[in-house]
GROMACS .gro file of C-alpha atoms in nm:
model
  436
    1MET     CA    1  14.209  -9.287  12.180
    2ASN     CA    2  14.434  -9.025  12.029
    3GLN     CA    3  14.763  -9.123  11.842
    4GLN     CA    4  14.988  -8.975  12.120
    5ASN     CA    5  14.818  -9.211  12.385
    6ILE     CA    6  14.840  -9.508  12.138
    7ASP     CA    7  15.218  -9.443  12.094
    8TYR     CA    8  15.253  -9.425  12.466
    9VAL     CA    9  15.097  -9.763  12.522
   10LEU     CA   10  15.289  -9.924  12.237
   11ARG     CA   11  15.604  -9.774  12.362
   12SER     CA   12  15.537  -9.888  12.728
   13VAL     CA   13  15.447 -10.250  12.616
   14GLU     CA   14  15.802 -10.253  12.421
   15GLN     CA   15  16.007 -10.101  12.725
   16ARG     CA   16  15.851 -10.318  12.983
   17ASP     CA   17  15.894 -10.639  12.759
   18ILE     CA   18  15.541 -10.735  12.800
   19ARG     CA   19  15.455 -11.053  12.629
   20PHE     CA   20  15.078 -11.065  12.660
   21VAL     CA   21  14.804 -10.804  12.658
   22ARG     CA   22  14.490 -10.908  12.820
   23LEU     CA   23  14.167 -10.723  12.679
   24TRP     CA   24  13.872 -10.757  12.903
   25PHE     CA   25  13.499 -10.642  12.898
   26VAL     CA   26  13.173 -10.727  13.059
   27ASP     CA   27  12.865 -10.900  12.925
   28ILE     CA   28  12.508 -10.749  12.991
   29LEU     CA   29  12.501 -10.902  13.330
   30GLY     CA   30  12.821 -10.731  13.433
   31ARG     CA   31  13.028 -11.057  13.427
   32LEU     CA   32  13.397 -10.996  13.326
   33LYS     CA   33  13.521 -11.161  13.006
   34ASN     CA   34  13.871 -11.144  12.852
   35PHE     CA   35  14.105 -11.282  12.602
   36ALA     CA   36  14.481 -11.213  12.532
   37ILE     CA   37  14.669 -11.097  12.229
   38SER     CA   38  15.042 -11.064  12.154
   39PRO     CA   39  15.216 -10.719  12.151
   40GLU     CA   40  15.236 -10.755  11.773
   41ASP     CA   41  14.874 -10.733  11.718
   42LEU     CA   42  14.811 -10.444  11.972
   43GLU     CA   43  14.858 -10.179  11.710
   44VAL     CA   44  14.606 -10.332  11.470
   45ALA     CA   45  14.372 -10.384  11.771
   46PHE     CA   46  14.375 -10.007  11.833
   47GLU     CA   47  14.325  -9.927  11.471
   48GLU     CA   48  14.052 -10.192  11.384
   49GLY     CA   49  13.956 -10.357  11.691
   50ILE     CA   50  13.957 -10.739  11.743
   51GLY     CA   51  13.696 -10.982  11.598
   52PHE     CA   52  13.581 -11.284  11.794
   53ASP     CA   53  13.306 -11.529  11.810
   54GLY     CA   54  13.051 -11.389  12.040
   55SER     CA   55  12.797 -11.672  12.025
   56ALA     CA   56  12.891 -11.824  12.346
   57ILE     CA   57  12.866 -11.508  12.539
   58GLU     CA   58  12.516 -11.443  12.688
   59GLY     CA   59  12.361 -11.134  12.541
   60PHE     CA   60  12.591 -11.138  12.236
   61ALA     CA   61  12.514 -11.261  11.897
   62THR     CA   62  12.403 -11.622  11.866
   63GLU     CA   63  12.406 -11.880  11.589
   64GLU     CA   64  12.078 -11.801  11.476
   65ASN     CA   65  12.131 -11.431  11.422
   66TYR     CA   66  12.463 -11.467  11.231
   67LYS     CA   67  12.285 -11.363  10.908
   68HIS     CA   68  12.282 -11.020  11.093
   69PHE     CA   69  12.619 -11.039  11.277
   70ASP     CA   70  12.919 -11.203  11.114
   71GLU     CA   71  13.120 -11.133  11.435
   72ILE     CA   72  13.137 -10.904  11.719
   73ALA     CA   73  13.410 -10.659  11.726
   74ALA     CA   74  13.575 -10.561  12.064
   75LEU     CA   75  13.621 -10.190  12.001
   76TYR     CA   76  13.763  -9.945  12.247
   77ASP     CA   77  13.847  -9.572  12.237
   78GLU     CA   78  14.093  -9.570  12.523
   79ALA     CA   79  14.310  -9.830  12.684
   80LYS     CA   80  14.573  -9.842  12.963
   81ALA     CA   81  14.859 -10.093  12.985
   82ALA     CA   82  15.020 -10.208  13.308
   83ALA     CA   83  15.292 -10.463  13.373
   84ALA     CA   84  15.244 -10.730  13.652
   85GLU     CA   85  15.454 -11.025  13.774
   86GLU     CA   86  15.261 -11.344  13.763
   87ASP     CA   87  15.441 -11.693  13.761
   88LYS     CA   88  15.762 -11.519  13.671
   89GLN     CA   89  15.596 -11.392  13.346
   90LYS     CA   90  15.539 -11.028  13.266
   91GLU     CA   91  15.185 -10.975  13.146
   92ALA     CA   92  14.999 -10.656  13.086
   93ARG     CA   93  14.625 -10.614  13.159
   94LEU     CA   94  14.494 -10.373  12.909
   95ALA     CA   95  14.176 -10.260  13.058
   96GLU     CA   96  13.950 -10.229  12.744
   97LYS     CA   97  13.709  -9.947  12.729
   98ARG     CA   98  13.462 -10.125  12.527
   99ALA     CA   99  13.187  -9.884  12.644
  100GLU     CA  100  12.845 -10.065  12.653
  101GLU     CA  101  12.657  -9.950  12.351
  102GLU     CA  102  12.372  -9.803  12.548
  103ALA     CA  103  12.616  -9.632  12.798
  104GLU     CA  104  12.775  -9.470  12.495
  105LEU     CA  105  12.442  -9.345  12.362
  106ALA     CA  106  12.358  -9.212  12.688
  107ARG     CA  107  12.690  -9.023  12.704
  108ARG     CA  108  12.640  -8.894  12.359
  109LYS     CA  109  12.286  -8.760  12.462
  110ALA     CA  110  12.433  -8.580  12.744
  111GLU     CA  111  12.714  -8.437  12.529
  112LYS     CA  112  12.446  -8.327  12.290
  113ALA     CA  113  12.265  -8.142  12.567
  114GLY     CA  114  12.598  -7.991  12.678
  115TYR     CA  115  12.683  -8.201  12.971
  116LEU     CA  116  12.968  -8.452  13.078
  117LEU     CA  117  12.885  -8.698  13.358
  118ASN     CA  118  13.155  -8.734  13.615
  119VAL     CA  119  13.130  -9.012  13.865
  120GLY     CA  120  13.317  -9.122  14.180
  121ALA     CA  121  13.256  -9.459  14.336
  122GLU     CA  122  13.281  -9.643  14.670
  123LEU     CA  123  13.280 -10.035  14.661
  124GLU     CA  124  13.218 -10.228  14.963
  125TYR     CA  125  13.293 -10.602  14.982
  126TYR     CA  126  13.374 -10.882  15.242
  127TYR     CA  127  13.678 -11.098  15.273
  128PHE     CA  128  13.605 -11.465  15.379
  129PRO     CA  129  13.826 -11.781  15.425
  130ASP     CA  130  13.698 -11.928  15.090
  131GLU     CA  131  13.420 -11.896  14.845
  132HIS     CA  132  13.220 -12.155  15.032
  133THR     CA  133  13.247 -12.027  15.402
  134PRO     CA  134  13.095 -11.688  15.486
  135GLU     CA  135  13.278 -11.647  15.800
  136PRO     CA  136  13.422 -11.304  15.918
  137LEU     CA  137  13.798 -11.296  15.937
  138ASP     CA  138  13.796 -11.027  16.217
  139ASN     CA  139  13.581 -10.825  16.456
  140VAL     CA  140  13.689 -10.490  16.356
  141GLY     CA  141  13.431 -10.203  16.290
  142TYR     CA  142  13.407  -9.893  16.088
  143PHE     CA  143  13.719  -9.702  16.019
  144ASP     CA  144  13.873  -9.878  16.335
  145LEU     CA  145  14.254  -9.897  16.335
  146SER     CA  146  14.330 -10.224  16.499
  147VAL     CA  147  14.603 -10.488  16.512
  148SER     CA  148  14.328 -10.751  16.455
  149ASP     CA  149  14.241 -10.592  16.106
  150ALA     CA  150  14.363 -10.889  15.918
  151ALA     CA  151  14.324 -10.752  15.578
  152ARG     CA  152  14.502 -10.413  15.633
  153ASP     CA  153  14.808 -10.546  15.429
  154LEU     CA  154  14.591 -10.691  15.166
  155ARG     CA  155  14.397 -10.369  15.109
  156ARG     CA  156  14.743 -10.195  15.086
  157ASN     CA  157  14.877 -10.440  14.821
  158THR     CA  158  14.558 -10.398  14.629
  159VAL     CA  159  14.577 -10.027  14.620
  160LEU     CA  160  14.939 -10.042  14.491
  161THR     CA  161  14.831 -10.288  14.216
  162LEU     CA  162  14.552 -10.057  14.091
  163GLU     CA  163  14.791  -9.755  14.106
  164LYS     CA  164  15.018  -9.943  13.857
  165MET     CA  165  14.719 -10.001  13.649
  166SER     CA  166  14.644  -9.629  13.633
  167VAL     CA  167  14.322  -9.677  13.859
  168PRO     CA  168  14.353  -9.395  14.111
  169VAL     CA  169  14.224  -9.496  14.464
  170GLU     CA  170  14.132  -9.200  14.698
  171TYR     CA  171  14.138  -9.412  15.017
  172THR     CA  172  14.058  -9.766  15.141
  173PHE     CA  173  13.923  -9.861  15.493
  174HIS     CA  174  13.761 -10.117  15.716
  175ALA     CA  175  13.376 -10.090  15.667
  176ALA     CA  176  13.106 -10.135  15.934
  177GLY     CA  177  13.064 -10.511  15.902
  178ARG     CA  178  13.304 -10.762  16.044
  179SER     CA  179  13.549 -10.856  15.784
  180GLN     CA  180  13.369 -10.589  15.548
  181HIS     CA  181  13.589 -10.334  15.371
  182GLY     CA  182  13.554 -10.031  15.146
  183MET     CA  183  13.745  -9.868  14.862
  184SER     CA  184  13.699  -9.508  14.711
  185LEU     CA  185  13.782  -9.452  14.368
  186ARG     CA  186  13.873  -9.101  14.242
  187HIS     CA  187  13.612  -8.940  14.023
  188ALA     CA  188  13.638  -8.973  13.640
  189GLU     CA  189  13.418  -8.936  13.330
  190ALA     CA  190  13.131  -9.209  13.362
  191LEU     CA  191  13.263  -9.458  13.115
  192SER     CA  192  13.619  -9.438  13.266
  193MET     CA  193  13.472  -9.483  13.614
  194SER     CA  194  13.273  -9.792  13.494
  195ASP     CA  195  13.594  -9.935  13.354
  196ALA     CA  196  13.780  -9.845  13.679
  197ILE     CA  197  13.524 -10.033  13.880
  198THR     CA  198  13.534 -10.334  13.673
  199THR     CA  199  13.921 -10.330  13.712
  200ALA     CA  200  13.910 -10.274  14.090
  201LYS     CA  201  13.656 -10.560  14.152
  202LEU     CA  202  13.889 -10.793  13.954
  203ILE     CA  203  14.203 -10.693  14.127
  204ILE     CA  204  14.044 -10.700  14.475
  205LYS     CA  205  13.932 -11.062  14.409
  206GLN     CA  206  14.273 -11.156  14.249
  207GLN     CA  207  14.469 -10.995  14.541
  208ALA     CA  208  14.260 -11.166  14.806
  209TYR     CA  209  14.310 -11.516  14.602
  210GLU     CA  210  14.670 -11.481  14.606
  211SER     CA  211  14.650 -11.403  14.985
  212GLY     CA  212  14.467 -11.730  15.060
  213CYS     CA  213  14.113 -11.577  15.106
  214HIS     CA  214  13.797 -11.478  14.901
  215ALA     CA  215  13.652 -11.146  14.833
  216SER     CA  216  13.289 -11.132  14.791
  217PHE     CA  217  13.069 -10.851  14.641
  218MET     CA  218  12.747 -11.030  14.735
  219PRO     CA  219  12.523 -10.752  14.866
  220LYS     CA  220  12.407 -10.916  15.196
  221PRO     CA  221  12.626 -11.223  15.255
  222LEU     CA  222  12.597 -11.227  15.647
  223ALA     CA  223  12.278 -11.186  15.849
  224GLY     CA  224  12.321 -10.927  16.121
  225GLU     CA  225  12.616 -10.751  15.938
  226ASP     CA  226  12.591 -10.445  15.707
  227GLY     CA  227  12.515 -10.508  15.337
  228SER     CA  228  12.764 -10.402  15.070
  229ALA     CA  229  12.695 -10.100  14.848
  230MET     CA  230  12.835  -9.924  14.540
  231PHE     CA  231  12.788  -9.568  14.614
  232LEU     CA  232  12.813  -9.344  14.303
  233CYS     CA  233  12.876  -8.984  14.332
  234GLN     CA  234  12.756  -8.811  14.015
  235SER     CA  235  12.790  -8.435  13.878
  236LEU     CA  236  12.748  -8.277  13.544
  237PHE     CA  237  13.000  -8.051  13.379
  238ASP     CA  238  12.958  -7.833  13.087
  239HIS     CA  239  13.210  -7.828  12.783
  240ASP     CA  240  13.397  -7.533  12.943
  241GLY     CA  241  13.470  -7.734  13.260
  242ASN     CA  242  13.210  -7.584  13.496
  243ASN     CA  243  13.025  -7.795  13.730
  244VAL     CA  244  12.654  -7.715  13.653
  245PHE     CA  245  12.533  -7.889  13.981
  246TRP     CA  246  12.673  -7.578  14.162
  247GLY     CA  247  12.423  -7.339  14.289
  248GLU     CA  248  12.559  -7.014  14.399
  249GLY     CA  249  12.218  -6.874  14.521
  250ASP     CA  250  12.117  -7.199  14.719
  251GLU     CA  251  12.262  -7.123  15.066
  252LYS     CA  252  12.131  -7.463  15.210
  253TYR     CA  253  12.200  -7.728  14.956
  254HIS     CA  254  12.429  -7.522  14.717
  255LEU     CA  255  12.273  -7.690  14.430
  256SER     CA  256  12.156  -7.543  14.080
  257ASP     CA  257  11.808  -7.596  13.944
  258VAL     CA  258  11.997  -7.835  13.695
  259ALA     CA  259  12.094  -8.055  13.970
  260LYS     CA  260  11.759  -8.051  14.140
  261HIS     CA  261  11.601  -8.152  13.814
  262TYR     CA  262  11.838  -8.424  13.763
  263MET     CA  263  11.777  -8.558  14.110
  264ALA     CA  264  11.410  -8.540  14.063
  265GLY     CA  265  11.445  -8.743  13.740
  266ILE     CA  266  11.627  -9.022  13.912
  267LEU     CA  267  11.372  -9.029  14.181
  268ALA     CA  268  11.081  -9.042  13.938
  269HIS     CA  269  11.227  -9.346  13.779
  270ALA     CA  270  11.358  -9.495  14.106
  271ARG     CA  271  11.138  -9.814  14.085
  272GLU     CA  272  11.210  -9.846  13.699
  273ILE     CA  273  11.602  -9.858  13.745
  274SER     CA  274  11.593 -10.087  14.060
  275ALA     CA  275  11.631 -10.408  13.854
  276ILE     CA  276  11.969 -10.259  13.700
  277THR     CA  277  12.103 -10.101  14.032
  278ASN     CA  278  12.005 -10.398  14.233
  279PRO     CA  279  11.993 -10.702  14.003
  280THR     CA  280  12.017 -11.003  14.222
  281VAL     CA  281  11.772 -11.206  14.451
  282ASN     CA  282  12.024 -11.124  14.732
  283SER     CA  283  12.023 -10.742  14.665
  284TYR     CA  284  11.693 -10.708  14.834
  285LYS     CA  285  11.797 -10.875  15.159
  286ARG     CA  286  12.022 -10.551  15.177
  287ILE     CA  287  11.743 -10.329  15.101
  288THR     CA  288  11.470 -10.478  15.332
  289THR     CA  289  11.709 -10.524  15.640
  290GLY     CA  290  11.954 -10.240  15.584
  291GLY     CA  291  11.851 -10.028  15.892
  292ASP     CA  292  11.922  -9.660  15.892
  293SER     CA  293  12.196  -9.658  15.597
  294VAL     CA  294  12.013  -9.819  15.322
  295PRO     CA  295  11.734  -9.651  15.114
  296GLN     CA  296  11.401  -9.828  15.111
  297TYR     CA  297  11.213  -9.520  14.954
  298ALA     CA  298  11.283  -9.281  14.646
  299THR     CA  299  11.392  -9.000  14.892
  300TRP     CA  300  11.665  -8.745  14.901
  301GLY     CA  301  11.826  -8.536  15.183
  302LEU     CA  302  12.126  -8.359  15.328
  303ARG     CA  303  12.376  -8.587  15.482
  304ASN     CA  304  12.104  -8.857  15.521
  305ARG     CA  305  12.246  -9.198  15.471
  306ALA     CA  306  11.901  -9.369  15.438
  307SER     CA  307  11.808  -9.139  15.143
  308MET     CA  308  11.834  -9.290  14.788
  309VAL     CA  309  12.006  -8.978  14.689
  310ARG     CA  310  12.221  -8.784  14.939
  311ILE     CA  311  12.365  -8.438  14.925
  312PRO     CA  312  12.711  -8.437  15.064
  313VAL     CA  313  12.835  -8.156  15.276
  314TYR     CA  314  12.946  -7.844  15.077
  315LYS     CA  315  13.300  -7.722  15.162
  316PRO     CA  316  13.354  -7.350  15.078
  317GLY     CA  317  13.553  -7.281  14.774
  318LYS     CA  318  13.510  -7.638  14.642
  319GLN     CA  319  13.236  -7.568  14.379
  320LEU     CA  320  13.388  -7.820  14.146
  321SER     CA  321  13.330  -8.083  14.400
  322THR     CA  322  12.938  -8.036  14.412
  323ARG     CA  323  12.789  -8.372  14.350
  324ILE     CA  324  12.491  -8.602  14.449
  325GLU     CA  325  12.539  -8.949  14.605
  326LEU     CA  326  12.325  -9.232  14.464
  327ARG     CA  327  12.318  -9.487  14.767
  328SER     CA  328  12.084  -9.755  14.622
  329PRO     CA  329  12.315  -9.956  14.392
  330ASP     CA  330  12.502 -10.258  14.505
  331PRO     CA  331  12.838 -10.392  14.370
  332MET     CA  332  12.693 -10.690  14.172
  333ALA     CA  333  12.528 -10.428  13.943
  334ASN     CA  334  12.684 -10.376  13.591
  335PRO     CA  335  12.840 -10.018  13.639
  336TYR     CA  336  12.801  -9.932  13.277
  337LEU     CA  337  12.418  -9.994  13.265
  338VAL     CA  338  12.400  -9.817  13.612
  339ASN     CA  339  12.551  -9.512  13.491
  340ALA     CA  340  12.353  -9.529  13.152
  341VAL     CA  341  12.021  -9.560  13.314
  342THR     CA  342  12.072  -9.299  13.609
  343LEU     CA  343  12.218  -9.053  13.331
  344ALA     CA  344  11.900  -9.110  13.119
  345ALA     CA  345  11.678  -9.067  13.429
  346GLY     CA  346  11.854  -8.755  13.531
  347LEU     CA  347  11.861  -8.604  13.172
  348ASP     CA  348  11.478  -8.688  13.160
  349GLY     CA  349  11.434  -8.482  13.473
  350ILE     CA  350  11.631  -8.187  13.331
  351GLU     CA  351  11.438  -8.198  12.997
  352ARG     CA  352  11.101  -8.212  13.178
  353LYS     CA  353  11.209  -7.978  13.455
  354LEU     CA  354  11.079  -8.216  13.729
  355GLU     CA  355  11.057  -8.088  14.080
  356LEU     CA  356  11.194  -8.257  14.386
  357PRO     CA  357  10.954  -8.398  14.639
  358PRO     CA  358  10.986  -8.273  14.998
  359GLU     CA  359  11.334  -8.358  15.168
  360ALA     CA  360  11.338  -8.670  15.382
  361THR     CA  361  11.491  -8.582  15.706
  362ALA     CA  362  11.616  -8.827  15.976
  363GLU     CA  363  11.273  -8.782  16.139
  364THR     CA  364  11.086  -8.861  15.827
  365LEU     CA  365  11.261  -9.199  15.791
  366LYS     CA  366  11.150  -9.291  16.147
  367LEU     CA  367  10.785  -9.295  16.000
  368THR     CA  368  10.606  -9.623  15.936
  369ASP     CA  369  10.582  -9.771  15.595
  370ARG     CA  370  10.208  -9.660  15.610
  371GLN     CA  371  10.295  -9.316  15.718
  372MET     CA  372  10.552  -9.292  15.446
  373LEU     CA  373  10.290  -9.379  15.187
  374GLU     CA  374  10.049  -9.142  15.329
  375ALA     CA  375  10.312  -8.883  15.312
  376GLY     CA  376  10.368  -8.939  14.925
  377TYR     CA  377  10.695  -9.109  14.941
  378THR     CA  378  10.747  -9.403  14.680
  379PRO     CA  379  10.880  -9.721  14.808
  380LEU     CA  380  11.154  -9.899  14.636
  381PRO     CA  381  11.101 -10.251  14.523
  382ARG     CA  382  11.136 -10.512  14.813
  383SER     CA  383  11.225 -10.818  14.594
  384LEU     CA  384  11.371 -10.893  14.252
  385LYS     CA  385  11.033 -11.003  14.127
  386GLU     CA  386  10.875 -10.673  14.212
  387ALA     CA  387  11.171 -10.487  14.055
  388LEU     CA  388  11.136 -10.699  13.722
  389ASP     CA  389  10.758 -10.640  13.704
  390VAL     CA  390  10.817 -10.261  13.720
  391PHE     CA  391  11.117 -10.290  13.472
  392GLU     CA  392  10.923 -10.496  13.225
  393ASP     CA  393  10.635 -10.249  13.198
  394SER     CA  394  10.875  -9.949  13.166
  395GLN     CA  395  10.896  -9.794  12.840
  396PHE     CA  396  11.156  -9.545  12.982
  397MET     CA  397  11.369  -9.849  13.042
  398LYS     CA  398  11.319  -9.996  12.698
  399ASP     CA  399  11.425  -9.664  12.558
  400ALA     CA  400  11.724  -9.633  12.791
  401LEU     CA  401  11.879  -9.971  12.719
  402GLY     CA  402  11.743 -10.052  12.394
  403GLU     CA  403  11.503 -10.346  12.316
  404HIS     CA  404  11.784 -10.612  12.302
  405ILE     CA  405  11.942 -10.546  12.636
  406HIS     CA  406  11.605 -10.476  12.801
  407SER     CA  407  11.448 -10.827  12.683
  408PHE     CA  408  11.768 -11.019  12.744
  409PHE     CA  409  11.827 -10.874  13.087
  410LEU     CA  410  11.452 -10.948  13.177
  411LYS     CA  411  11.461 -11.301  13.056
  412LYS     CA  412  11.785 -11.389  13.241
  413LYS     CA  413  11.658 -11.221  13.567
  414ARG     CA  414  11.322 -11.377  13.539
  415ASP     CA  415  11.495 -11.718  13.527
  416GLU     CA  416  11.713 -11.630  13.822
  417TRP     CA  417  11.386 -11.544  14.004
  418HIS     CA  418  11.207 -11.879  13.920
  419LYS     CA  419  11.511 -12.070  14.025
  420PHE     CA  420  11.511 -11.907  14.372
  421GLU     CA  421  11.134 -11.952  14.397
  422SER     CA  422  11.164 -12.325  14.351
  423THR     CA  423  11.453 -12.381  14.591
  424ILE     CA  424  11.403 -12.532  14.930
  425THR     CA  425  11.589 -12.327  15.179
  426GLU     CA  426  11.742 -12.412  15.505
  427TRP     CA  427  11.513 -12.193  15.679
  428GLU     CA  428  11.204 -12.387  15.550
  429ILE     CA  429  11.363 -12.711  15.665
  430LYS     CA  430  11.436 -12.584  15.997
  431HIS     CA  431  11.088 -12.424  16.051
  432TYR     CA  432  10.858 -12.685  15.888
  433LEU     CA  433  11.020 -13.017  15.863
  434ALA     CA  434  11.004 -13.131  16.215
  435ASN     CA  435  10.659 -12.962  16.270
  436SER     CA  436  10.466 -13.088  15.964
   0.00000   0.00000   0.00000
């Protein structure tokens, strides 16, 4: 963060009489952590970072490896401060840009190759009466304008709060499922977008709590309703500000060879990255029951909602908006890791000049699973266990994430799967208890 921005933040904190500055970051699994400092410590924090005991945070240093790490510093290269009224006390939430180590390495690799990754995001989520009752609060559908849209004011207040925190929202809307909602965040550099997603999820949940309900980013909370996604629109820019995904000679897709190689890299590593893009047991309920809007194969297509990578419609004169849309991730994924591994996969495709498989049209996706396999399309994992098996054997993922993150993530998610496997579900009781 340059000195001019630091001075602006320090001046804003003083002018707004902010008494506490909250620093937050995520652990490897994407769970938000935070601590607060006084304004007097803020300038030192910018210059030196803040040291804290990381032994109790999963994936950070533990007591047994203190001989290697005395403390973990919360370092950040950019920060934003915003004032909010809570319990009659002014407090700032300083959204810490503690770039995940591997995400930062991926960014530097892209920069070395002459690229900057820009990302736009669309988050989907549900509002429920409370955290124990997954019941819809309305019967409104996709983009409906209805007086029964109970959360309309809640969405508006959430957007206004995010704007105060310098998180730009393009639009918000009622999504397809009953009580499901969506929010589109304006594109930014990948690390900044990961920060924005993390902040948006917190504020969405906080505003819901203050309104007497619960916001859930669970990928598939209701059977029979749409699952929730975290759609990511990606594009690469060069150091002169040109969108290198734009292809002037491609009249159908308007994509450059760089863009096509990037897409091919993501598709080539689709199964390997699935544990990161879809990291929970519940993630695969969305994928296996998603219908015509959720990708089940490593496919790409123009305006095809069921493709893993979709090509949005090109608007003449909007070359800078040329992008691809990654549709497989869900909102329980760690956005820092998702952007890191998809960037690594795309760069691998560019470096090796990988070619795209045939486009998947709407007709293609009507084929049976057997026909899709015979046509050469690669299926995405259908369970967390399958995704973890692929993840464990992937040298690409070990290189992309680093040995520590790879092994820690694998262990925690294996534990999660084993707990699920040993759980007796309501479905089993209903179907087997009386008939056994």
